[in-house]
Short mmCIF file of C-alpha atoms and ligand atoms in Angstrom, two decimals:
data_model
loop_
_atom_site.label_atom_id
_atom_site.label_comp_id
_atom_site.label_asym_id
_atom_site.label_seq_id
_atom_site.Cartn_x
_atom_site.Cartn_y
_atom_site.Cartn_z
CA UNK A 1 0.00 0.00 0.00
CA UNK A 2 1.24 3.55 -0.74
CA UNK A 3 0.89 5.67 2.38
CA UNK A 4 1.43 9.39 2.90
CA UNK A 5 1.74 10.41 6.54
CA UNK A 6 1.84 14.10 7.43
CA UNK A 7 2.24 15.49 10.94
CA UNK A 8 3.59 18.35 13.02
CA UNK A 9 5.90 16.06 15.02
CA UNK A 10 8.03 13.09 13.98
CA UNK A 11 10.69 11.64 16.27
CA UNK A 12 13.63 12.21 16.43
CA UNK A 13 13.41 15.36 14.27
CA UNK A 14 10.72 17.21 16.21
CA UNK A 15 9.15 15.86 19.37
CA UNK A 16 7.02 17.25 22.17
CA UNK A 17 5.13 14.10 23.17
CA UNK A 18 3.85 10.71 22.10
CA UNK A 19 2.56 11.97 18.72
CA UNK A 20 6.18 12.07 17.54
CA UNK A 21 6.82 8.51 18.74
CA UNK A 22 3.83 7.22 16.79
CA UNK A 23 4.51 9.11 13.55
CA UNK A 24 8.01 7.60 13.54
CA UNK A 25 7.21 4.07 14.71
CA UNK A 26 4.27 3.49 12.34
CA UNK A 27 6.08 4.34 9.06
CA UNK A 28 9.03 2.22 10.16
CA UNK A 29 6.74 -0.76 10.85
CA UNK A 30 4.76 -0.28 7.63
CA UNK A 31 7.96 -0.20 5.63
CA UNK A 32 9.19 -3.37 7.35
CA UNK A 33 5.88 -5.00 6.36
CA UNK A 34 6.51 -4.11 2.70
CA UNK A 35 4.47 -0.93 2.26
CA UNK A 36 5.61 2.19 0.46
CA UNK A 37 5.58 5.17 2.85
CA UNK A 38 6.45 8.85 2.65
CA UNK A 39 6.40 11.21 5.61
CA UNK A 40 5.86 15.00 5.62
CA UNK A 41 7.02 17.35 8.35
CA UNK A 42 7.89 21.07 8.47
CA UNK A 43 11.58 21.94 8.43
CA UNK A 44 11.62 23.64 11.84
CA UNK A 45 14.65 25.78 12.64
CA UNK A 46 15.45 23.39 15.50
CA UNK A 47 16.03 20.43 13.14
CA UNK A 48 19.74 19.82 12.70
CA UNK A 49 20.09 19.29 8.94
CA UNK A 50 23.68 18.10 9.15
CA UNK A 51 23.16 15.66 11.95
CA UNK A 52 20.31 14.01 10.08
CA UNK A 53 21.99 14.27 6.68
CA UNK A 54 19.13 16.21 5.07
CA UNK A 55 19.53 17.19 1.42
CA UNK A 56 17.88 20.12 -0.30
CA UNK A 57 15.96 18.90 -3.35
CA UNK A 58 16.17 20.89 -6.59
CA UNK A 59 12.48 21.76 -6.30
CA UNK A 60 10.61 24.99 -5.81
CA UNK A 61 7.04 23.92 -5.26
CA UNK A 62 4.12 26.24 -6.02
CA UNK A 63 1.61 26.08 -3.18
CA UNK A 64 -1.76 27.63 -4.04
CA UNK A 65 -2.83 29.64 -1.03
CA UNK A 66 -6.02 31.65 -1.02
CA UNK A 67 -6.11 33.65 -4.21
CA UNK A 68 -2.34 33.73 -4.48
CA UNK A 69 0.56 31.29 -4.69
CA UNK A 70 3.30 30.72 -2.16
CA UNK A 71 6.45 28.66 -2.53
CA UNK A 72 8.03 25.86 -0.58
CA UNK A 73 11.46 24.44 -0.86
CA UNK A 74 11.83 20.81 0.10
CA UNK A 75 14.50 18.91 1.97
CA UNK A 76 14.71 15.18 2.11
CA UNK A 77 16.09 12.79 4.68
CA UNK A 78 15.45 9.29 5.96
CA UNK A 79 13.82 8.20 9.17
CA UNK A 80 16.90 7.09 11.12
CA UNK A 81 17.56 3.38 10.83
CA UNK A 82 15.11 2.97 7.94
CA UNK A 83 14.74 3.75 4.27
CA UNK A 84 11.52 5.70 4.80
CA UNK A 85 11.86 9.07 3.03
CA UNK A 86 10.89 12.14 5.01
CA UNK A 87 10.07 15.31 3.07
CA UNK A 88 10.68 18.47 5.05
CA UNK A 89 8.61 21.41 3.88
CA UNK A 90 10.72 24.55 4.24
CA UNK A 91 9.45 28.10 4.48
CA UNK A 92 11.30 30.98 6.06
CA UNK A 93 7.99 32.69 6.81
CA UNK A 94 6.53 29.81 8.77
CA UNK A 95 9.12 27.53 10.30
CA UNK A 96 12.35 29.46 10.81
CA UNK A 97 11.70 30.39 14.41
CA UNK A 98 12.31 28.68 17.74
CA UNK A 99 9.87 25.99 18.79
CA UNK A 100 7.29 23.80 17.11
CA UNK A 101 4.04 25.35 18.29
CA UNK A 102 5.15 28.45 20.21
CA UNK A 103 4.74 29.01 23.91
CA UNK A 104 1.48 28.89 25.88
CA UNK A 105 -1.21 29.90 23.41
CA UNK A 106 0.93 28.96 20.42
CA UNK A 107 2.11 31.15 17.54
CA UNK A 108 -0.52 33.59 16.30
CA UNK A 109 -0.21 32.21 12.77
CA UNK A 110 -0.45 28.49 13.58
CA UNK A 111 -3.51 28.37 11.30
CA UNK A 112 -1.40 29.52 8.39
CA UNK A 113 1.68 27.45 9.31
CA UNK A 114 -0.14 24.13 9.44
CA UNK A 115 -2.56 24.78 6.58
CA UNK A 116 0.54 25.54 4.53
CA UNK A 117 2.10 22.21 5.51
CA UNK A 118 -1.13 20.40 4.61
CA UNK A 119 -1.48 22.00 1.21
CA UNK A 120 2.23 21.75 0.43
CA UNK A 121 2.16 17.99 1.05
CA UNK A 122 -0.25 17.53 -1.90
CA UNK A 123 1.83 19.73 -4.16
CA UNK A 124 5.10 18.04 -3.25
CA UNK A 125 3.45 14.68 -4.09
CA UNK A 126 2.74 16.07 -7.52
CA UNK A 127 6.33 17.22 -7.89
CA UNK A 128 7.75 13.82 -6.90
CA UNK A 129 4.92 11.93 -8.63
CA UNK A 130 3.76 10.01 -5.57
CA UNK A 131 0.13 8.82 -5.82
CA UNK A 132 -0.87 7.66 -2.33
CA UNK A 133 -3.52 5.00 -1.71
CA UNK A 134 -4.13 6.66 1.62
CA UNK A 135 -3.36 9.96 3.28
CA UNK A 136 -2.93 9.60 7.03
CA UNK A 137 -3.35 12.91 8.87
CA UNK A 138 -2.72 13.48 12.57
CA UNK A 139 -4.29 15.84 15.09
CA UNK A 140 -5.47 19.32 14.17
CA UNK A 141 -2.23 20.23 12.40
CA UNK A 142 -2.83 18.20 9.25
CA UNK A 143 -6.59 17.70 9.69
CA UNK A 144 -7.38 20.06 6.81
CA UNK A 145 -5.82 17.55 4.42
CA UNK A 146 -9.09 15.59 4.76
CA UNK A 147 -11.33 18.31 3.25
CA UNK A 148 -8.56 19.34 0.84
CA UNK A 149 -8.50 15.77 -0.52
CA UNK A 150 -12.27 15.75 -1.06
CA UNK A 151 -12.82 19.34 -2.16
CA UNK A 152 -9.67 20.37 -4.03
CA UNK A 153 -8.01 17.16 -5.24
CA UNK A 154 -10.93 14.86 -5.94
CA UNK A 155 -10.52 15.20 -9.71
CA UNK A 156 -6.73 15.16 -9.64
CA UNK A 157 -5.42 12.01 -11.37
CA UNK A 158 -2.83 11.58 -8.60
CA UNK A 159 -5.39 11.62 -5.79
CA UNK A 160 -8.68 10.54 -7.35
CA UNK A 161 -8.48 7.10 -5.73
CA UNK A 162 -6.81 8.23 -2.50
CA UNK A 163 -8.60 7.58 0.79
CA UNK A 164 -8.27 9.86 3.83
CA UNK A 165 -7.71 8.57 7.38
CA UNK A 166 -7.62 10.98 10.27
CA UNK A 167 -6.08 10.03 13.62
CA UNK A 168 -6.90 11.92 16.81
CA UNK A 169 -4.19 11.85 19.47
CA UNK A 170 -5.70 14.47 21.73
CA UNK A 171 -9.12 16.14 21.66
CA UNK A 172 -7.87 19.02 23.78
CA UNK A 173 -6.17 20.73 20.82
CA UNK A 174 -8.60 21.28 17.95
CA UNK A 175 -7.22 24.09 15.81
CA UNK A 176 -9.93 26.71 16.31
CA UNK A 177 -9.24 29.46 13.83
CA UNK A 178 -10.70 32.62 12.40
CA UNK A 179 -13.06 31.29 9.70
CA UNK A 180 -12.35 33.92 7.07
CA UNK A 181 -8.60 33.34 7.29
CA UNK A 182 -8.74 29.56 7.51
CA UNK A 183 -11.21 29.08 4.63
CA UNK A 184 -9.13 31.37 2.46
CA UNK A 185 -5.79 29.73 3.30
CA UNK A 186 -7.27 26.31 2.63
CA UNK A 187 -8.60 27.47 -0.73
CA UNK A 188 -12.22 26.68 0.18
CA UNK A 189 -15.27 28.70 -0.80
CA UNK A 190 -15.93 31.00 2.22
CA UNK A 191 -19.67 30.41 1.74
CA UNK A 192 -19.12 26.80 2.81
CA UNK A 193 -18.40 27.98 6.35
CA UNK A 194 -21.70 28.64 8.14
CA UNK A 195 -23.22 27.72 11.49
CA UNK A 196 -23.56 23.97 11.65
CA UNK A 197 -21.35 23.33 8.61
CA UNK A 198 -18.63 20.68 8.62
CA UNK A 199 -16.01 23.37 9.23
CA UNK A 200 -17.77 25.23 12.02
CA UNK A 201 -17.88 24.86 15.77
CA UNK A 202 -18.95 27.56 18.19
CA UNK A 203 -18.45 30.34 15.71
CA UNK A 204 -14.93 29.36 14.71
CA UNK A 205 -13.30 27.31 11.98
CA UNK A 206 -12.48 23.99 13.66
CA UNK A 207 -9.76 21.99 11.91
CA UNK A 208 -10.45 18.87 13.94
CA UNK A 209 -14.15 18.89 13.14
CA UNK A 210 -13.36 19.25 9.43
CA UNK A 211 -10.93 16.32 9.73
CA UNK A 212 -13.61 14.21 11.43
CA UNK A 213 -16.33 15.07 8.94
CA UNK A 214 -14.34 14.67 5.73
CA UNK A 215 -12.17 11.64 6.56
CA UNK A 216 -13.12 8.24 5.18
CA UNK A 217 -12.18 6.67 8.50
CA UNK A 218 -11.33 8.27 11.81
CA UNK A 219 -9.17 6.61 14.39
CA UNK A 220 -8.10 7.47 17.86
CA UNK A 221 -5.36 5.96 19.93
CA UNK A 222 -7.17 3.57 22.26
CA UNK A 223 -10.54 1.78 22.28
CA UNK A 224 -11.61 3.33 25.61
CA UNK A 225 -10.82 6.86 24.43
CA UNK A 226 -12.85 6.13 21.27
CA UNK A 227 -15.86 5.56 23.53
CA UNK A 228 -15.12 8.43 25.92
CA UNK A 229 -14.85 11.05 23.20
CA UNK A 230 -18.23 10.10 21.76
CA UNK A 231 -20.21 9.95 24.96
CA UNK A 232 -18.53 12.08 27.63
CA UNK A 233 -17.13 15.59 27.98
CA UNK A 234 -13.77 14.12 26.93
CA UNK A 235 -15.07 14.83 23.44
CA UNK A 236 -14.43 18.54 24.14
CA UNK A 237 -17.51 19.50 22.15
CA UNK A 238 -16.90 17.08 19.28
CA UNK A 239 -19.28 14.43 20.65
CA UNK A 240 -22.04 15.03 18.13
CA UNK A 241 -19.65 15.15 15.16
CA UNK A 242 -18.14 11.89 16.39
CA UNK A 243 -21.57 10.36 16.87
CA UNK A 244 -22.51 11.29 13.31
CA UNK A 245 -19.34 9.52 12.15
CA UNK A 246 -19.62 6.84 14.85
CA UNK A 247 -19.65 3.94 12.39
CA UNK A 248 -16.33 5.10 10.96
CA UNK A 249 -14.55 5.79 14.26
CA UNK A 250 -12.12 3.11 15.39
CA UNK A 251 -9.90 2.92 18.47
CA UNK A 252 -6.47 1.55 17.58
CA UNK A 253 -4.24 1.09 20.60
CA UNK A 254 -0.79 2.65 20.21
CA UNK A 255 2.28 0.46 20.27
CA UNK A 256 5.95 0.89 21.06
CA UNK A 257 9.05 0.43 18.95
CA UNK A 258 11.00 -2.51 20.40
CA UNK A 259 14.22 -1.20 18.85
CA UNK A 260 13.93 1.79 21.17
CA UNK A 261 12.15 0.41 24.20
CA UNK A 262 13.43 -3.00 25.18
CA UNK A 263 15.22 -3.52 28.52
CA UNK A 264 17.27 -6.36 27.00
CA UNK A 265 18.93 -4.15 24.40
CA UNK A 266 18.48 -0.55 25.64
CA UNK A 267 21.76 1.29 25.19
CA UNK A 268 20.83 3.94 27.71
CA UNK A 269 20.93 1.45 30.58
CA UNK A 270 24.05 0.61 32.55
CA UNK A 271 22.60 -2.89 33.15
CA UNK A 272 20.26 -4.59 30.70
CA UNK A 273 17.75 -7.19 31.82
CA UNK A 274 14.75 -9.31 30.93
CA UNK A 275 11.80 -10.71 32.86
CA UNK A 276 13.84 -13.78 33.83
CA UNK A 277 16.64 -11.62 35.29
CA UNK A 278 14.50 -8.90 36.77
CA UNK A 279 16.74 -8.66 39.84
CA UNK A 280 19.21 -6.84 37.62
CA UNK A 281 16.83 -3.86 37.67
CA UNK A 282 18.25 -3.09 41.11
CA UNK A 283 21.59 -2.09 39.60
CA UNK A 284 19.83 0.49 37.43
CA UNK A 285 18.08 1.85 40.50
CA UNK A 286 21.41 2.26 42.24
CA UNK A 287 22.87 3.95 39.16
CA UNK A 288 19.96 6.39 39.03
CA UNK A 289 20.34 7.27 42.72
CA UNK A 290 24.05 7.90 42.07
CA UNK A 291 23.14 10.16 39.14
CA UNK A 292 21.10 12.23 41.58
CA UNK A 293 24.13 12.27 43.87
CA UNK A 294 22.53 10.59 46.84
CA UNK A 295 25.15 9.82 49.48
CA UNK A 296 26.19 6.18 50.01
CA UNK A 297 24.30 5.53 53.24
CA UNK A 298 21.13 7.07 51.80
CA UNK A 299 21.40 4.94 48.65
CA UNK A 300 21.62 1.77 50.67
CA UNK A 301 18.27 2.29 52.34
CA UNK A 302 15.88 0.04 50.52
CA UNK A 303 12.97 2.32 49.67
CA UNK A 304 10.70 1.92 46.64
CA UNK A 305 11.21 4.35 43.78
CA UNK A 306 8.16 5.79 42.04
CA UNK A 307 9.07 7.24 38.63
CA UNK A 308 7.41 9.62 36.25
CA UNK A 309 8.40 11.08 32.85
CA UNK A 310 5.91 13.58 31.58
CA UNK A 311 4.80 16.82 30.08
CA UNK A 312 3.83 18.94 33.07
CA UNK A 313 0.29 19.86 32.11
CA UNK A 314 -3.16 19.66 33.66
CA UNK A 315 -3.87 16.56 31.52
CA UNK A 316 -1.35 14.46 33.43
CA UNK A 317 -3.08 14.85 36.82
CA UNK A 318 -0.23 16.89 38.29
CA UNK A 319 -2.64 18.72 40.61
CA UNK A 320 -3.51 15.44 42.32
CA UNK A 321 0.15 14.60 42.82
CA UNK A 322 0.79 17.94 44.48
CA UNK A 323 -1.98 17.07 46.96
CA UNK A 324 -0.68 13.67 48.03
CA UNK A 325 3.00 13.23 47.34
CA UNK A 326 4.30 14.95 50.46
CA UNK A 327 2.51 12.60 52.82
CA UNK A 328 4.56 9.74 51.33
CA UNK A 329 7.82 11.68 51.28
CA UNK A 330 7.45 12.94 54.86
CA UNK A 331 7.33 9.40 56.15
CA UNK A 332 10.14 8.30 53.87
CA UNK A 333 7.82 5.66 52.38
CA UNK A 334 9.15 6.09 48.88
CA UNK A 335 11.40 8.14 46.64
CA UNK A 336 9.75 10.09 43.84
CA UNK A 337 11.79 10.57 40.67
CA UNK A 338 10.36 12.94 38.10
CA UNK A 339 11.60 14.09 34.72
CA UNK A 340 9.26 16.67 33.28
CA UNK A 341 8.86 19.91 31.47
CA UNK A 342 5.92 22.15 30.84
CA UNK A 343 3.92 24.67 32.84
CA UNK A 344 6.13 26.79 35.06
CA UNK A 345 3.76 26.58 38.06
CA UNK A 346 4.33 22.83 38.10
CA UNK A 347 8.06 23.03 37.40
CA UNK A 348 8.41 25.44 40.32
CA UNK A 349 6.36 23.23 42.62
CA UNK A 350 8.60 20.23 41.96
CA UNK A 351 11.83 22.22 42.25
CA UNK A 352 10.66 23.36 45.65
CA UNK A 353 9.74 19.80 46.58
CA UNK A 354 13.26 18.64 45.71
CA UNK A 355 14.68 21.39 47.87
CA UNK A 356 12.59 20.31 50.85
CA UNK A 357 13.05 16.54 50.42
CA UNK A 358 16.54 16.25 48.96
CA UNK A 359 16.77 12.47 49.50
CA UNK A 360 13.24 11.58 48.54
CA UNK A 361 12.17 13.92 45.75
CA UNK A 362 14.58 13.62 42.82
CA UNK A 363 13.50 16.10 40.21
CA UNK A 364 14.87 17.03 36.82
CA UNK A 365 13.14 19.58 34.66
CA UNK A 366 13.79 19.75 30.93
CA UNK A 367 13.85 17.18 28.20
CA UNK A 368 16.26 14.22 28.41
CA UNK A 369 15.81 11.06 26.35
CA UNK A 370 18.56 9.04 28.07
CA UNK A 371 17.22 9.85 31.52
CA UNK A 372 13.68 8.95 30.43
CA UNK A 373 14.93 5.41 29.70
CA UNK A 374 16.90 5.24 32.95
CA UNK A 375 13.86 6.20 35.01
CA UNK A 376 11.78 3.40 33.52
CA UNK A 377 14.53 0.87 34.19
CA UNK A 378 15.25 2.14 37.71
CA UNK A 379 11.70 2.59 38.99
CA UNK A 380 9.76 0.08 41.04
CA UNK A 381 6.50 1.88 40.30
CA UNK A 382 5.38 4.31 37.63
CA UNK A 383 2.86 7.05 38.38
CA UNK A 384 0.31 8.33 35.84
CA UNK A 385 -2.84 9.71 37.50
CA UNK A 386 -4.01 11.44 34.31
CA UNK A 387 -7.13 13.55 34.17
CA UNK A 388 -7.55 12.17 30.67
CA UNK A 389 -5.22 10.07 28.55
CA UNK A 390 -5.96 9.28 24.91
CA UNK A 391 -3.49 6.41 25.06
CA UNK A 392 -0.28 7.13 26.93
CA UNK A 393 2.99 5.53 25.94
CA UNK A 394 4.97 5.91 29.13
CA UNK A 395 2.84 3.42 31.08
CA UNK A 396 3.54 0.92 28.29
CA UNK A 397 7.27 1.62 28.59
CA UNK A 398 6.93 1.16 32.36
CA UNK A 399 5.17 -2.19 31.98
CA UNK A 400 7.77 -3.36 29.48
CA UNK A 401 10.53 -2.34 31.92
CA UNK A 402 8.88 -4.01 34.93
CA UNK A 403 7.91 -0.77 36.71
CA UNK A 404 4.46 -1.33 38.19
CA UNK A 405 2.04 1.37 37.01
CA UNK A 406 -0.28 3.32 39.32
CA UNK A 407 -2.82 4.99 37.06
CA UNK A 408 -6.26 6.51 36.85
CA UNK A 409 -8.74 4.41 34.88
CA UNK A 410 -9.11 6.65 31.84
CA UNK A 411 -8.52 6.29 28.08
CA UNK A 412 -5.59 4.12 27.11
CA UNK A 413 -4.58 3.66 30.74
CA UNK A 414 -7.75 1.63 31.26
CA UNK A 415 -6.87 -0.45 28.18
CA UNK A 416 -3.32 -1.30 29.22
CA UNK A 417 -3.35 -1.57 33.02
CA UNK A 418 -5.38 -4.11 34.99
CA UNK A 419 -5.82 -3.80 38.75
CA UNK A 420 -3.77 -6.39 40.63
CA UNK A 421 -5.79 -9.02 42.49
CA UNK A 422 -3.90 -10.60 45.39
CA UNK A 423 -6.26 -13.60 45.44
CA UNK A 424 -5.73 -14.67 41.85
CA UNK A 425 -2.33 -12.98 41.35
CA UNK A 426 -3.71 -11.45 38.15
CA UNK A 427 -3.29 -7.85 37.02
CA UNK A 428 -0.25 -5.75 36.27
CA UNK A 429 -0.71 -2.55 38.26
CA UNK A 430 -2.91 -0.32 40.39
CA UNK A 431 -5.82 1.74 39.25
CA UNK A 432 -8.26 4.22 40.74
CA UNK A 433 -11.41 5.66 39.20
CA UNK A 434 -12.22 9.13 40.48
CA UNK A 435 -10.04 12.18 39.93
CA UNK A 436 -9.66 12.70 43.65
CA UNK A 437 -6.64 13.01 45.90
CA UNK A 438 -7.99 10.48 48.42
CA UNK A 439 -8.38 7.86 45.73
CA UNK A 440 -4.87 8.42 44.42
CA UNK A 441 -3.57 8.23 47.97
CA UNK A 442 -5.36 4.95 48.59
CA UNK A 443 -4.11 3.47 45.33
CA UNK A 444 -0.50 4.48 46.05
CA UNK A 445 -0.76 3.06 49.57
CA UNK A 446 -2.14 -0.17 48.19
CA UNK A 447 0.63 -0.35 45.62
CA UNK A 448 3.46 0.40 48.03
CA UNK A 449 2.28 -2.40 50.31
CA UNK A 450 3.28 -4.92 47.65
CA UNK A 451 6.87 -3.72 47.50
CA UNK A 452 9.04 -6.82 47.79
CA UNK A 453 6.17 -8.68 49.39
CA UNK A 454 6.04 -12.12 47.85
CA UNK A 455 4.44 -13.75 46.00
CA UNK A 456 2.77 -10.51 44.93
CA UNK A 457 5.85 -8.55 43.94
CA UNK A 458 7.05 -11.19 41.51
CA UNK A 459 3.57 -11.81 40.10
CA UNK A 460 3.03 -8.12 39.48
CA UNK A 461 6.30 -7.60 37.69
CA UNK A 462 6.05 -10.79 35.65
CA UNK A 463 2.51 -9.88 34.60
CA UNK A 464 3.69 -6.39 33.65
CA UNK A 465 6.57 -7.55 31.52
CA UNK A 466 4.57 -10.34 29.87
CA UNK A 467 2.44 -7.90 27.90
CA UNK A 468 3.38 -7.28 24.29
CA UNK A 469 2.80 -3.73 23.06
CA UNK A 470 5.04 -3.96 20.04
CA UNK A 471 4.24 -1.62 17.18
CA UNK A 472 3.93 -4.36 14.52
CA UNK A 473 0.41 -5.26 15.69
CA UNK A 474 -0.66 -1.62 15.81
CA UNK A 475 0.77 -0.98 12.34
CA UNK A 476 -1.20 -3.92 10.94
CA UNK A 477 -4.42 -2.59 12.52
CA UNK A 478 -3.86 0.68 10.65
CA UNK A 479 -3.34 -1.20 7.40
CA UNK A 480 -6.72 -2.87 7.99
CA UNK A 481 -8.28 0.55 8.61
CA UNK A 482 -6.66 1.93 5.45
CA UNK A 483 -8.19 -0.99 3.51
CA UNK A 484 -11.65 -0.23 4.91
CA UNK A 485 -11.16 3.45 4.12
CA UNK A 486 -10.44 2.59 0.51
CA UNK A 487 -13.51 0.39 0.27
CA UNK A 488 -15.80 3.09 1.66
CA UNK A 489 -14.06 6.01 -0.02
CA UNK A 490 -16.40 8.86 -0.85
P1 LIG B 501 1.88 12.69 25.74
O1 LIG B 501 2.02 12.48 24.29
O2 LIG B 501 0.51 13.06 26.17
O3 LIG B 501 2.90 13.61 26.29
P2 LIG B 501 2.73 9.89 25.95
O4 LIG B 501 2.86 9.01 27.15
O5 LIG B 501 1.94 9.35 24.82
O6 LIG B 501 2.13 11.27 26.47
O7 LIG B 501 4.15 10.21 25.32
C1 LIG B 501 5.11 11.00 25.93
C2 LIG B 501 6.43 10.78 25.22
O8 LIG B 501 7.29 11.88 25.51
C3 LIG B 501 7.17 9.54 25.70
O9 LIG B 501 8.03 9.09 24.66
C4 LIG B 501 7.98 10.09 26.87
O10 LIG B 501 9.07 9.28 27.22
C5 LIG B 501 8.41 11.43 26.29
N1 LIG B 501 8.70 12.48 27.28
C6 LIG B 501 7.80 13.24 27.95
N2 LIG B 501 8.42 14.14 28.72
C7 LIG B 501 9.75 13.94 28.54
C8 LIG B 501 10.93 14.58 29.07
N3 LIG B 501 10.85 15.58 29.92
N4 LIG B 501 12.14 14.11 28.65
C9 LIG B 501 12.21 13.09 27.78
N5 LIG B 501 11.14 12.47 27.25
C10 LIG B 501 9.93 12.89 27.62
C1 LIG B 502 -1.19 12.41 22.77
C2 LIG B 502 -1.84 11.84 24.01
C3 LIG B 502 -1.21 10.55 24.51
C4 LIG B 502 -0.92 9.61 23.36
C5 LIG B 502 -0.07 10.33 22.32
C6 LIG B 502 0.30 9.43 21.15
O1 LIG B 502 -0.13 13.22 23.05
O2 LIG B 502 -1.83 12.78 25.06
O3 LIG B 502 -2.09 9.92 25.42
O4 LIG B 502 -0.24 8.45 23.82
O5 LIG B 502 -0.77 11.42 21.83
O6 LIG B 502 -0.85 8.93 20.51
#
């Protein structure tokens, strides 16, 4: 199958969160399964062209934009470790600035920046003569490719048999734009935007809604989230659009790339291990405590480590953590190791926590891939009390690395973690339902009671590591969806 994937993030070139992991892992897996894949991404100023060996193509691509034409230059590279071509759309107006989205509210012209990427992807396909069987768009950034395919390129010989599949990674970011601007940039008739139209929500142009309404199939990143977004406020206002398209909405659980996340081969770990040598995890824990410069006698105290690697946003349930974590640290019941970056109010809270509990709160702010692997390998438990979680990759990394997850039962967390039952020894973690500090506290207390208490401790960790989240299965599910999209193409 010939697949075009376009997104705002692709690891390792540009990554904020799990979107980038998925837009790298899927093309790699599709290619390995014999499919023909091309990937589109903006050439952000932060992408190191030399490091990734990017080459400027001898192309100046005309991109129709509103009633005028703009131009894109194109750079090409390969997804590292693969022969999947990545086309980088370059524009000094749109991408030569620091950051991917801009701080807080995002760049003022994110409508224009991402509509440009979406339109340019079609035009670059023409220039390189790539006729995709399916266009796979992700989140609000490339959502407008779905209506562009149906409205602007339906008669184009290159795209007349192309199906559109739209994947939602997070309903919280929808791309709500000024309608006059967005319709013009997209090249759509402004009269097509009106109250109740496929482009409109609450008086704005809504890129996500357009993606939902025009796609042949819509997917989201876990089966539970697929239900939640249709029937609960997790739909962030898109419930009725998703109900209209309910028959075409499919939850496909994310997967992880075993070349990157495998404790037996992980190059970031001082000591590698498998389920049958899980005791070797202890050496990674010691190494992590040394990295945080804990003195010898402190390191030798056998206290459970609870890890966390996360964006520091409301979504991740950080407020709940701030309400309960101190009661565990005060009593020295556990150490809390956090790597995170995001909202400054949360960063400041955790920096202060580290100052007050120097031996029990080990905090690093910023972005650090190597440390993110170390934390999974070193942790006994992994904390993820998310307010909502479309899928979540880090709890899957934790399970794979034998760190027992403590999570709230929402979205993909509910699909990957099962509450441990000490009677049957089944389950791989700890789960609470309500977004309440008391419930998190109870779940953490419950979890910490199992620390090195046999036979529960071994059962938990074996159950955790036994699960297979490898990306190959996920990639095949998408191929099935692409096939259905082609059959029902409108
Ligand atoms: P989300 O996409 O909502 O942030 P996911 O769990 O799906 O959540 O994916 C997060 C990804 O980002 C994982 O690969 C995780 O390891 C990585 N990550 C998050 N924060 C950091 C950080 N501060 N340093 C390194 N990696 C991080
Ligand atoms: C989003 C979601 C996260 C999901 C990731 C990859 O960032 O917040 O739950 O795992 O996308 O699909």
